[in-house]
mmCIF file of C-alpha atoms in Angstrom:
data_model
loop_
_atom_site.group_PDB
_atom_site.id
_atom_site.type_symbol
_atom_site.label_atom_id
_atom_site.label_comp_id
_atom_site.label_asym_id
_atom_site.label_seq_id
_atom_site.Cartn_x
_atom_site.Cartn_y
_atom_site.Cartn_z
ATOM 1 C CA UNK A 1 0.000 0.000 0.000
ATOM 2 C CA UNK A 2 1.227 3.497 -0.920
ATOM 3 C CA UNK A 3 1.468 5.978 1.951
ATOM 4 C CA UNK A 4 1.464 9.655 0.899
ATOM 5 C CA UNK A 5 2.508 10.880 4.353
ATOM 6 C CA UNK A 6 5.562 8.630 4.189
ATOM 7 C CA UNK A 7 6.465 10.066 0.781
ATOM 8 C CA UNK A 8 6.001 13.632 2.083
ATOM 9 C CA UNK A 9 8.217 12.832 5.076
ATOM 10 C CA UNK A 10 10.905 11.364 2.792
ATOM 11 C CA UNK A 11 10.712 14.399 0.496
ATOM 12 C CA UNK A 12 11.094 16.726 3.486
ATOM 13 C CA UNK A 13 14.174 14.794 4.666
ATOM 14 C CA UNK A 14 15.741 14.953 1.202
ATOM 15 C CA UNK A 15 15.123 18.682 0.928
ATOM 16 C CA UNK A 16 16.625 19.312 4.377
ATOM 17 C CA UNK A 17 19.669 17.272 3.386
ATOM 18 C CA UNK A 18 20.091 19.233 0.153
ATOM 19 C CA UNK A 19 19.671 22.591 1.907
ATOM 20 C CA UNK A 20 22.517 21.765 4.275
ATOM 21 C CA UNK A 21 24.884 20.459 1.570
ATOM 22 C CA UNK A 22 27.831 22.868 1.257
ATOM 23 C CA UNK A 23 29.118 24.426 -1.948
ATOM 24 C CA UNK A 24 32.750 25.608 -2.069
ATOM 25 C CA UNK A 25 33.930 28.380 -4.390
ATOM 26 C CA UNK A 26 37.620 29.115 -4.847
ATOM 27 C CA UNK A 27 39.039 32.396 -6.124
ATOM 28 C CA UNK A 28 40.876 32.414 -9.441
ATOM 29 C CA UNK A 29 44.209 32.816 -7.644
ATOM 30 C CA UNK A 30 43.344 29.924 -5.274
ATOM 31 C CA UNK A 31 43.967 32.141 -2.237
ATOM 32 C CA UNK A 32 40.362 32.329 -1.003
ATOM 33 C CA UNK A 33 37.797 29.585 -0.404
ATOM 34 C CA UNK A 34 34.215 30.322 0.591
ATOM 35 C CA UNK A 35 31.726 27.664 1.641
ATOM 36 C CA UNK A 36 27.992 28.410 1.471
ATOM 37 C CA UNK A 37 24.760 26.479 1.803
ATOM 38 C CA UNK A 38 21.532 26.873 -0.155
ATOM 39 C CA UNK A 39 20.004 29.277 2.362
ATOM 40 C CA UNK A 40 22.694 31.764 1.344
ATOM 41 C CA UNK A 41 24.494 31.408 4.647
ATOM 42 C CA UNK A 42 28.273 31.438 4.413
ATOM 43 C CA UNK A 43 29.565 28.659 6.654
ATOM 44 C CA UNK A 44 33.273 28.860 5.907
ATOM 45 C CA UNK A 45 35.957 31.276 4.776
ATOM 46 C CA UNK A 46 39.584 30.331 4.228
ATOM 47 C CA UNK A 47 42.273 32.838 3.263
ATOM 48 C CA UNK A 48 45.722 31.564 2.337
ATOM 49 C CA UNK A 49 48.302 33.433 4.457
ATOM 50 C CA UNK A 50 50.422 33.941 1.321
ATOM 51 C CA UNK A 51 47.912 36.594 0.285
ATOM 52 C CA UNK A 52 49.569 39.009 2.718
ATOM 53 C CA UNK A 53 52.884 38.953 0.837
ATOM 54 C CA UNK A 54 51.555 41.605 -1.557
ATOM 55 C CA UNK A 55 49.005 43.595 0.478
ATOM 56 C CA UNK A 56 46.205 45.139 -1.548
ATOM 57 C CA UNK A 57 43.125 45.678 0.611
ATOM 58 C CA UNK A 58 40.890 46.778 -2.266
ATOM 59 C CA UNK A 59 41.898 43.783 -4.370
ATOM 60 C CA UNK A 60 41.456 41.434 -1.414
ATOM 61 C CA UNK A 61 37.992 42.806 -0.669
ATOM 62 C CA UNK A 62 36.956 42.490 -4.334
ATOM 63 C CA UNK A 63 38.344 38.942 -4.488
ATOM 64 C CA UNK A 64 36.503 37.926 -1.305
ATOM 65 C CA UNK A 65 33.200 39.416 -2.522
ATOM 66 C CA UNK A 66 33.446 37.767 -5.940
ATOM 67 C CA UNK A 67 34.232 34.388 -4.392
ATOM 68 C CA UNK A 68 31.504 34.857 -1.790
ATOM 69 C CA UNK A 69 28.914 35.617 -4.469
ATOM 70 C CA UNK A 70 30.007 32.581 -6.523
ATOM 71 C CA UNK A 71 29.675 30.348 -3.453
ATOM 72 C CA UNK A 72 26.183 31.609 -2.636
ATOM 73 C CA UNK A 73 25.059 31.372 -6.250
ATOM 74 C CA UNK A 74 26.595 27.901 -6.607
ATOM 75 C CA UNK A 75 24.920 26.649 -3.445
ATOM 76 C CA UNK A 76 21.557 27.967 -4.621
ATOM 77 C CA UNK A 77 22.066 26.386 -8.047
ATOM 78 C CA UNK A 78 23.035 23.060 -6.512
ATOM 79 C CA UNK A 79 19.935 23.238 -4.306
ATOM 80 C CA UNK A 80 17.723 24.015 -7.280
ATOM 81 C CA UNK A 81 19.133 21.113 -9.301
ATOM 82 C CA UNK A 82 18.577 18.717 -6.427
ATOM 83 C CA UNK A 83 15.020 19.929 -5.887
ATOM 84 C CA UNK A 84 14.270 19.516 -9.580
ATOM 85 C CA UNK A 85 15.578 15.955 -9.458
ATOM 86 C CA UNK A 86 13.548 15.224 -6.341
ATOM 87 C CA UNK A 87 10.319 16.824 -7.528
ATOM 88 C CA UNK A 88 10.760 16.457 -11.283
ATOM 89 C CA UNK A 89 9.083 19.849 -11.613
ATOM 90 C CA UNK A 90 10.451 22.086 -14.391
ATOM 91 C CA UNK A 91 8.079 24.971 -13.625
ATOM 92 C CA UNK A 92 9.553 25.151 -10.109
ATOM 93 C CA UNK A 93 12.994 25.346 -11.700
ATOM 94 C CA UNK A 94 11.916 28.122 -14.031
ATOM 95 C CA UNK A 95 10.482 30.109 -11.137
ATOM 96 C CA UNK A 96 13.660 29.678 -9.089
ATOM 97 C CA UNK A 97 15.870 30.506 -12.091
ATOM 98 C CA UNK A 98 13.940 33.734 -12.583
ATOM 99 C CA UNK A 99 14.501 34.603 -8.934
ATOM 100 C CA UNK A 100 18.197 33.711 -9.193
ATOM 101 C CA UNK A 101 18.570 35.863 -12.331
ATOM 102 C CA UNK A 102 16.901 38.784 -10.569
ATOM 103 C CA UNK A 103 19.224 38.469 -7.568
ATOM 104 C CA UNK A 104 22.252 38.359 -9.895
ATOM 105 C CA UNK A 105 21.069 41.511 -11.661
ATOM 106 C CA UNK A 106 20.588 43.288 -8.335
ATOM 107 C CA UNK A 107 24.070 42.257 -7.188
ATOM 108 C CA UNK A 108 25.547 43.549 -10.465
ATOM 109 C CA UNK A 109 23.701 46.852 -10.068
ATOM 110 C CA UNK A 110 24.942 47.200 -6.493
ATOM 111 C CA UNK A 111 28.506 46.485 -7.654
ATOM 112 C CA UNK A 112 28.189 49.126 -10.385
ATOM 113 C CA UNK A 113 26.851 51.623 -7.853
ATOM 114 C CA UNK A 114 29.745 50.953 -5.459
ATOM 115 C CA UNK A 115 32.242 51.428 -8.282
ATOM 116 C CA UNK A 116 30.767 54.867 -8.940
ATOM 117 C CA UNK A 117 29.138 54.155 -12.312
ATOM 118 C CA UNK A 118 25.683 55.214 -11.106
ATOM 119 C CA UNK A 119 25.427 58.201 -13.363
ATOM 120 C CA UNK A 120 27.451 60.632 -11.286
#
């Protein structure tokens, strides 16, 4: 006999497992590693001590932010893929992709604003 409550419980467990699965992004120069989970929470940050040999605070900050954003985006993408596999629902994926695209656009706009290209 098929038990829908058992299936719902199993689905909930799978989703919780996926949400907690970490995604690690590494900077192009391999000096920074950021670990994030699907909720957008950053759960780890590693900075290679060699980075201090050539101090550049602006470059370091930019490198950390870029790696941080890649980690968060990667974790969300990994979560979305897993949910699509679990649910088999493409419309859910399209909705989430639209939300992810919007967040990326907002991050890009914020970066442009910080760099001073906001029309001033």
